[in-house]
Short mmCIF file of C-alpha atoms in Angstrom, two decimals:
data_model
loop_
_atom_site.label_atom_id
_atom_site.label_comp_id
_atom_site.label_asym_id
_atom_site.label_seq_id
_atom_site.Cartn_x
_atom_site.Cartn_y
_atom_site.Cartn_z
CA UNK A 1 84.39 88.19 87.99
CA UNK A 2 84.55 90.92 90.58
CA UNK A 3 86.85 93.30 89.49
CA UNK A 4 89.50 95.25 92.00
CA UNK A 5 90.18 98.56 92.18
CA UNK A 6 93.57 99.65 90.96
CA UNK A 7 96.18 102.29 92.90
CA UNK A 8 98.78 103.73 90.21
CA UNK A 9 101.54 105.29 92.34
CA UNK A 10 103.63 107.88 90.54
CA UNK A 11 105.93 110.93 91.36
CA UNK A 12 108.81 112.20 88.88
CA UNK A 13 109.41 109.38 86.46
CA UNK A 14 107.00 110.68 83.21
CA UNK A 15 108.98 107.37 81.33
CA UNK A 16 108.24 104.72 84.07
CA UNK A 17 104.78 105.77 84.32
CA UNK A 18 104.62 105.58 80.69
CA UNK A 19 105.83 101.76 80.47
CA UNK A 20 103.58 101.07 83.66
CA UNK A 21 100.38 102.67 82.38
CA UNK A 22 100.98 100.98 78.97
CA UNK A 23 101.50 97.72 80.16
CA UNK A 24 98.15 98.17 82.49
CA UNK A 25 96.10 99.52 79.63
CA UNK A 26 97.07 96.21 77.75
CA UNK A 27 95.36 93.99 80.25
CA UNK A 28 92.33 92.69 78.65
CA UNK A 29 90.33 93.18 81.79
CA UNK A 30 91.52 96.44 82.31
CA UNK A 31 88.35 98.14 81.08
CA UNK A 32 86.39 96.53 83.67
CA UNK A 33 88.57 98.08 86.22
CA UNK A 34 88.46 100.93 88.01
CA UNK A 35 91.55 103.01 88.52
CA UNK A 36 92.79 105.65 90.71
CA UNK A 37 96.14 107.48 89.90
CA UNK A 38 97.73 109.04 92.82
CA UNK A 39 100.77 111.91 92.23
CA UNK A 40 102.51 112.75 94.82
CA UNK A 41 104.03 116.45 94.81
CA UNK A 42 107.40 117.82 94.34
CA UNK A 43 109.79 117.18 97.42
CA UNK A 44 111.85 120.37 96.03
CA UNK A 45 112.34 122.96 93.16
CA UNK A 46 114.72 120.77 90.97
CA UNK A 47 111.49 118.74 90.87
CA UNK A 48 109.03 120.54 89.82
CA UNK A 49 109.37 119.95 86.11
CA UNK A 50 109.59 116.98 86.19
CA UNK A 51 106.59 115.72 88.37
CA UNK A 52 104.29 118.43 86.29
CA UNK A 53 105.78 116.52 83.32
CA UNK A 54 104.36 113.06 84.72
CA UNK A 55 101.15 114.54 85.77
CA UNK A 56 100.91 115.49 81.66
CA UNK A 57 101.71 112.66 80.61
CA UNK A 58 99.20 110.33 83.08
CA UNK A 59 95.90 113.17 81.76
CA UNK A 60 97.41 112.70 78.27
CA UNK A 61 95.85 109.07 78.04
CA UNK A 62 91.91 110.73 78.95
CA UNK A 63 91.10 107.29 80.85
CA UNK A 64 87.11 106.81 81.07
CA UNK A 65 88.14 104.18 84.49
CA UNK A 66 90.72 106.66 86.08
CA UNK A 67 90.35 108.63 89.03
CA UNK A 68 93.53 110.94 89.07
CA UNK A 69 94.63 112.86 92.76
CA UNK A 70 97.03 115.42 92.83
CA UNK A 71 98.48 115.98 95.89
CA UNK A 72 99.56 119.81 96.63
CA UNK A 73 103.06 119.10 98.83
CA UNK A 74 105.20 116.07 99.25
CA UNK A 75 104.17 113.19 101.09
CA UNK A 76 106.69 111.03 100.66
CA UNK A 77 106.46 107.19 98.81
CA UNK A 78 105.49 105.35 102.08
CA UNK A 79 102.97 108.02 103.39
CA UNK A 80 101.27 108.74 100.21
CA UNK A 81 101.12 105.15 99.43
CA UNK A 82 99.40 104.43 102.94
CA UNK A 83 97.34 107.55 102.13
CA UNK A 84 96.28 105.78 99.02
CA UNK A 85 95.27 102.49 100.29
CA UNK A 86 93.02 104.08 103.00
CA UNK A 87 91.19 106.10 100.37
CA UNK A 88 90.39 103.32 98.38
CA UNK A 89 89.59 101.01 101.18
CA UNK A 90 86.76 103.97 102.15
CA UNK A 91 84.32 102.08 99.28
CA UNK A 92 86.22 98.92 98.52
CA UNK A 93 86.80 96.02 100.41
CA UNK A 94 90.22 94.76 98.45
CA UNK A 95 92.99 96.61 96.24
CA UNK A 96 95.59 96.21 93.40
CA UNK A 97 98.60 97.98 93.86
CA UNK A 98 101.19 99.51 92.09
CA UNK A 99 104.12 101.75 92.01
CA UNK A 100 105.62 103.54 88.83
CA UNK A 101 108.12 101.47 87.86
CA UNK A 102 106.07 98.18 87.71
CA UNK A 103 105.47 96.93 84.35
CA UNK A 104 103.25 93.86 84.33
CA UNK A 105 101.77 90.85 81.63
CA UNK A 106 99.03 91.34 79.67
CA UNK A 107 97.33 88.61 81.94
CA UNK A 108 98.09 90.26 84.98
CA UNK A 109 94.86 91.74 86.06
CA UNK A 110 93.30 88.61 85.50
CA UNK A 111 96.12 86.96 87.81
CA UNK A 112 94.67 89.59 90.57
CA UNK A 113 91.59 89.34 90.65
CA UNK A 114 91.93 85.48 90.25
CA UNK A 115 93.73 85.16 93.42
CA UNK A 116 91.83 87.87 95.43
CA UNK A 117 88.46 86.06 94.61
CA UNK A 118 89.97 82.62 94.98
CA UNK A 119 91.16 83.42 98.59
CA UNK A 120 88.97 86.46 99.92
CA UNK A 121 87.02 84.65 102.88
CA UNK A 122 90.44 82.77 104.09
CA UNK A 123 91.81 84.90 106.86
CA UNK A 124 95.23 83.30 106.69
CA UNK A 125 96.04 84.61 103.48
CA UNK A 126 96.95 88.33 104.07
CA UNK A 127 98.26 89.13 100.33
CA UNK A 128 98.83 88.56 97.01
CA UNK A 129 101.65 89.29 95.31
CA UNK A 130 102.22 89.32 91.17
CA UNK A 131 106.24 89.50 91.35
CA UNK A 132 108.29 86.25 91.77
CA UNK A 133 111.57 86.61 91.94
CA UNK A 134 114.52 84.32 89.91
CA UNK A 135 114.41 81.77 92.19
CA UNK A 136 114.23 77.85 91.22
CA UNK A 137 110.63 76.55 91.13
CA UNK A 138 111.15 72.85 91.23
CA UNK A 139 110.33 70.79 87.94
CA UNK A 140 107.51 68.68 89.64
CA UNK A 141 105.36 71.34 91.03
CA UNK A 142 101.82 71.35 89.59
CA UNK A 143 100.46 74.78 90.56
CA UNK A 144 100.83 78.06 89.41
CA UNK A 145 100.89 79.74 92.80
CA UNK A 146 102.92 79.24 96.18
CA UNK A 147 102.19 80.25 99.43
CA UNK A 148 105.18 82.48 101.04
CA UNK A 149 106.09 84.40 104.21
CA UNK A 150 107.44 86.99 102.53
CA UNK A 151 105.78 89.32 100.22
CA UNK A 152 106.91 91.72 97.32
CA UNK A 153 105.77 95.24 96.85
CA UNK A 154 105.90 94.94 93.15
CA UNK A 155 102.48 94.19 92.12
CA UNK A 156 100.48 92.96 94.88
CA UNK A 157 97.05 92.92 96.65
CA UNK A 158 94.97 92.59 99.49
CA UNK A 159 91.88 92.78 101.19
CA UNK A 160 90.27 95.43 103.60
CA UNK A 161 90.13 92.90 106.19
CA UNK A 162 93.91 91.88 106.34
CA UNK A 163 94.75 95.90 105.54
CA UNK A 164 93.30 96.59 109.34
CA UNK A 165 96.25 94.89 110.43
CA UNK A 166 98.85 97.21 109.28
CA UNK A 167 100.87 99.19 111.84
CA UNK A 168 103.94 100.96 111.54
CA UNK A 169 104.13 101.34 115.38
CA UNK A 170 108.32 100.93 116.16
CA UNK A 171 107.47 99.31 119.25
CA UNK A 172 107.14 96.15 117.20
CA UNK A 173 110.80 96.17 116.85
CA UNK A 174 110.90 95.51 120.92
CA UNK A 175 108.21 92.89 120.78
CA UNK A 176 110.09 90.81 118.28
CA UNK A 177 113.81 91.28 120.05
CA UNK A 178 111.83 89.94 123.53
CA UNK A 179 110.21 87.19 121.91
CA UNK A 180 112.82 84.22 120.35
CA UNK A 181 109.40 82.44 119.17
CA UNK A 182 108.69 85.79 116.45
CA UNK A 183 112.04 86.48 116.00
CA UNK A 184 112.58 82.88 114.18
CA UNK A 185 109.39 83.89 112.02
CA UNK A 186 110.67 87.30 110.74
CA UNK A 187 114.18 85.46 109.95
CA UNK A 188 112.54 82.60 108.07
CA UNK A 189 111.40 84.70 105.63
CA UNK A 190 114.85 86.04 104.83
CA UNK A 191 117.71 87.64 107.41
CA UNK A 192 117.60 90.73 105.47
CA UNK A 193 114.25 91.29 106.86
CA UNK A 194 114.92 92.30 110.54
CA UNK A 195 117.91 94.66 109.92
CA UNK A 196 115.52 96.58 107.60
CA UNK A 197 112.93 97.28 110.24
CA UNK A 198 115.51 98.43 112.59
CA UNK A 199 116.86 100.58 110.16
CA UNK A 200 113.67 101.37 109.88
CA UNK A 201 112.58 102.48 113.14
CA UNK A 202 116.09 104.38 113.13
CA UNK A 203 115.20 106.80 111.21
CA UNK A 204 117.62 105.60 108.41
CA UNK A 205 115.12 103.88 105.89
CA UNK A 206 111.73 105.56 104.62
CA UNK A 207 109.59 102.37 104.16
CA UNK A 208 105.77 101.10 104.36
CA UNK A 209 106.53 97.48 102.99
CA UNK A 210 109.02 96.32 105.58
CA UNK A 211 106.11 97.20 108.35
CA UNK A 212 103.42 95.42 105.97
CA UNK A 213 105.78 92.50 105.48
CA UNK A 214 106.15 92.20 109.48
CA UNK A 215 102.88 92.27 110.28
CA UNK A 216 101.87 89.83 108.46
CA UNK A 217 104.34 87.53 110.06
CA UNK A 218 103.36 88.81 113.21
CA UNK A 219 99.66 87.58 112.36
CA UNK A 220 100.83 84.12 111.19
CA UNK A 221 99.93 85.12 107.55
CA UNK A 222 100.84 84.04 103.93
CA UNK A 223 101.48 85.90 100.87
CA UNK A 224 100.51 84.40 97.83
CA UNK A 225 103.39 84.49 94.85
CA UNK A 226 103.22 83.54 91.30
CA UNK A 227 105.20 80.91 89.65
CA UNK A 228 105.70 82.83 86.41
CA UNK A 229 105.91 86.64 87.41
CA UNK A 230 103.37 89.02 86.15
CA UNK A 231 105.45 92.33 87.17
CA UNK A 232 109.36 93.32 85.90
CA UNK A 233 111.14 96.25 87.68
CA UNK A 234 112.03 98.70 85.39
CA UNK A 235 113.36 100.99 88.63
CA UNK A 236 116.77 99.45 88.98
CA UNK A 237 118.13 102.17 87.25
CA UNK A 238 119.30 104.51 90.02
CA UNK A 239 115.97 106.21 89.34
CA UNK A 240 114.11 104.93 92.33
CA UNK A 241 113.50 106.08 95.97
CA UNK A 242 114.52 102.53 97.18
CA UNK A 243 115.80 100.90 94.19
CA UNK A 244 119.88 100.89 93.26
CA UNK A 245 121.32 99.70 89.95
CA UNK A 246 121.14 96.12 90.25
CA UNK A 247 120.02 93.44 88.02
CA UNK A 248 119.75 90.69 90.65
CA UNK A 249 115.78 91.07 90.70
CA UNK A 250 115.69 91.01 86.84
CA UNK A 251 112.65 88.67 85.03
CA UNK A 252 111.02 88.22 81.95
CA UNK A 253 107.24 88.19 81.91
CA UNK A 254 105.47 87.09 79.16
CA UNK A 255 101.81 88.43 77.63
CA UNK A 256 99.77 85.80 76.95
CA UNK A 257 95.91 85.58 77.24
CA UNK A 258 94.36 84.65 81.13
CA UNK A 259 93.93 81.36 81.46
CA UNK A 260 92.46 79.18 84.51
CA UNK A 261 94.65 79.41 87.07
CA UNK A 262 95.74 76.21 89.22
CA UNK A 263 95.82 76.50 93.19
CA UNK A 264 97.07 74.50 95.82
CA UNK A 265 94.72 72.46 97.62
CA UNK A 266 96.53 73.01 101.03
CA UNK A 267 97.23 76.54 102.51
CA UNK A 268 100.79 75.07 103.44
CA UNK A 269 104.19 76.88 102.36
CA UNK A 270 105.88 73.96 99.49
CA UNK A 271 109.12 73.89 102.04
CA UNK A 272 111.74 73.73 98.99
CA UNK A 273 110.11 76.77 97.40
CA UNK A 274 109.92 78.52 100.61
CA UNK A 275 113.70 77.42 100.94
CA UNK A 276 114.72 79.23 97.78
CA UNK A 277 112.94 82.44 98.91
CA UNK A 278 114.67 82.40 101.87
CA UNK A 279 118.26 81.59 100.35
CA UNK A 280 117.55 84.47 97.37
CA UNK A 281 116.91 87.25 100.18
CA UNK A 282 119.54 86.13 102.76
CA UNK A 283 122.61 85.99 100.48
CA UNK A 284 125.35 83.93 100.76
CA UNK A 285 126.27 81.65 103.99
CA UNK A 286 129.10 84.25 105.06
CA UNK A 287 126.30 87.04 105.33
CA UNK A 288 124.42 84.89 107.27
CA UNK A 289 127.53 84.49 109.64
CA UNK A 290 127.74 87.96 109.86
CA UNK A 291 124.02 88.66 110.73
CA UNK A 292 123.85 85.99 113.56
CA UNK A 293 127.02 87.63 115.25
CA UNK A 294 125.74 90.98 114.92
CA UNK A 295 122.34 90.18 116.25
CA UNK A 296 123.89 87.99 118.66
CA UNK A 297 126.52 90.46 119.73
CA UNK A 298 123.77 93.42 120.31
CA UNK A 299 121.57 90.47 122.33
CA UNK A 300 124.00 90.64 125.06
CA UNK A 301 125.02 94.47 124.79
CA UNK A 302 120.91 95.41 125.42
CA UNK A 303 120.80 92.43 128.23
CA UNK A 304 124.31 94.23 130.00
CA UNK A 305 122.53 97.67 130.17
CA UNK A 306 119.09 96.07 131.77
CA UNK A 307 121.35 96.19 134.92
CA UNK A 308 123.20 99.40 134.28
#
């Protein structure tokens, strides 16, 4: 099997990484795998100790695969993640990545690669991610994967030639409010998903996954998502840069040796599956009600000042 390169992501959380690394190094295919650690550097004073304590603790394990870059100053998550990506796409033509708070199966890896071999010369499919969330996988389904339009940062993949897609150009935002056709794409992968990229291009959100989960709407593309999840979020601890306290996106994953993995035999979204996705990131129907009006209500207010 061709084996992907790994991206460890870490910062200030010495514990996190701990769990993450652990839980990596437990993979039975992670010998086989090249990985590359990158540490971002301290934003302030208050934490200095603390990301010096995380950088100990990632040299402490003496990896024979690992690759470990230290970065002098602060980057911030979403640029030293993009950072990252690009480095690794330099000599690689597909990526694993993950952040410090992901801790995945033992059979993860092999769920990875799996998927990115499985899929690599099928332009349609722009990612692969190892995190389902607790959503209601009807009875009768037969495969272990599902095609979605939304992705998850937890755990994921892709390949050099969907990667050349990425943009975080805000002018997207304008392309999407002109056009009704992508708007109804970005919604049906959740109504949550809009607002973020606005807040986003506001200046009030720090994010690279909302512009990677746009653009690969905006390219008619499909994430792949496991039935049984391969990554748990340990960050929901108030630890995180994005992540509150909040047990909503809680799983169990269980270790258990790789096994073959059964695919779909159509590249089609199962509609009651995609239904669920959509339902778990939209909420209830009275936020729904809410986002409609507000988008609907700002529709009108930008159309009024056209002829102001």
């Amino acid at each position: 099997m061709n084996h992907t390169p790994i991206a460890l992501f870490i910062y200030n959380r010495p514990e996190h990484s701990r769990k993450t690394l652990e839980s990596l190094v437990n993979n039975s295919e992670f010998a086989d795998s090249s990985l590359y650690i990158f540490c971002d550097g301290a934003k302030s004073e208050k934490d200095i100790d603390s990301v010096q304590a995380t950088r100990e603790l990632i040299h402490s394990y003496e990896l024979e695969n690992a690759k470990i870059i230290e970065s002098k100053h602060n980057k911030g998550l979403a640029q030293s993640l993009v950072d990252g990506i690009n480095y690794i796409f330099r000599e690689h033509d597909r990526i694993v990545v993950l952040e410090d708070d992901c801790v995945s199966s033992s059979d993860f890896i092999h769920f990875m690669n799996t998927c990115l071999s499985n899929y690599e010369s099928n332009e349609r499919v722009m990612n692969v991610s190892a995190y389902c969330p607790p959503i209601e996988i009807p009875e009768d389904y037969p495969y272990d994967i599902f095609f979605s339009y939304r992705f998850s940062s937890w755990g994921w993949g892709t390949w050099k030639r969907a990667w050349k897609n990425y943009s975080r150009d805000p002018h997207m935002l304008d392309i999407i409010e002109d056009s009704s056709v992508i708007k109804k794409k970005i919604d049906r992968a959740g109504l949550d998903l809009y607002p973020m990229l606005k807040r986003q291009v506001n200046g009030k959100l720090n994010s690279w996954a909302v512009f990677w989960a746009v653009n690969i709407i905006m390219n008619d593309g499909l994430s792949i998502s496991p039935v049984r999840s391969r990554i748990t979020n340990i960050g929901h601890d108030g630890s995180g840069t994005h992540c509150r306290t909040d047990e909503k996106y809680n799983v169990q994953i269980q270790n258990q040796k790789p096994r073959k993995i059964s695919f779909p035999e159509s590249i089609i979204p199962h509609e009651r599956i995609v239904k669920e996705y959509y339902n778990f990131h939209t909420g209830t129907l009275f936020k729904q009600m809410l986002y409609h009006s507000y988008h609907t209500y700002f529709k009108v207010i930008n159309s009024l000042t056209k002829y102001i």
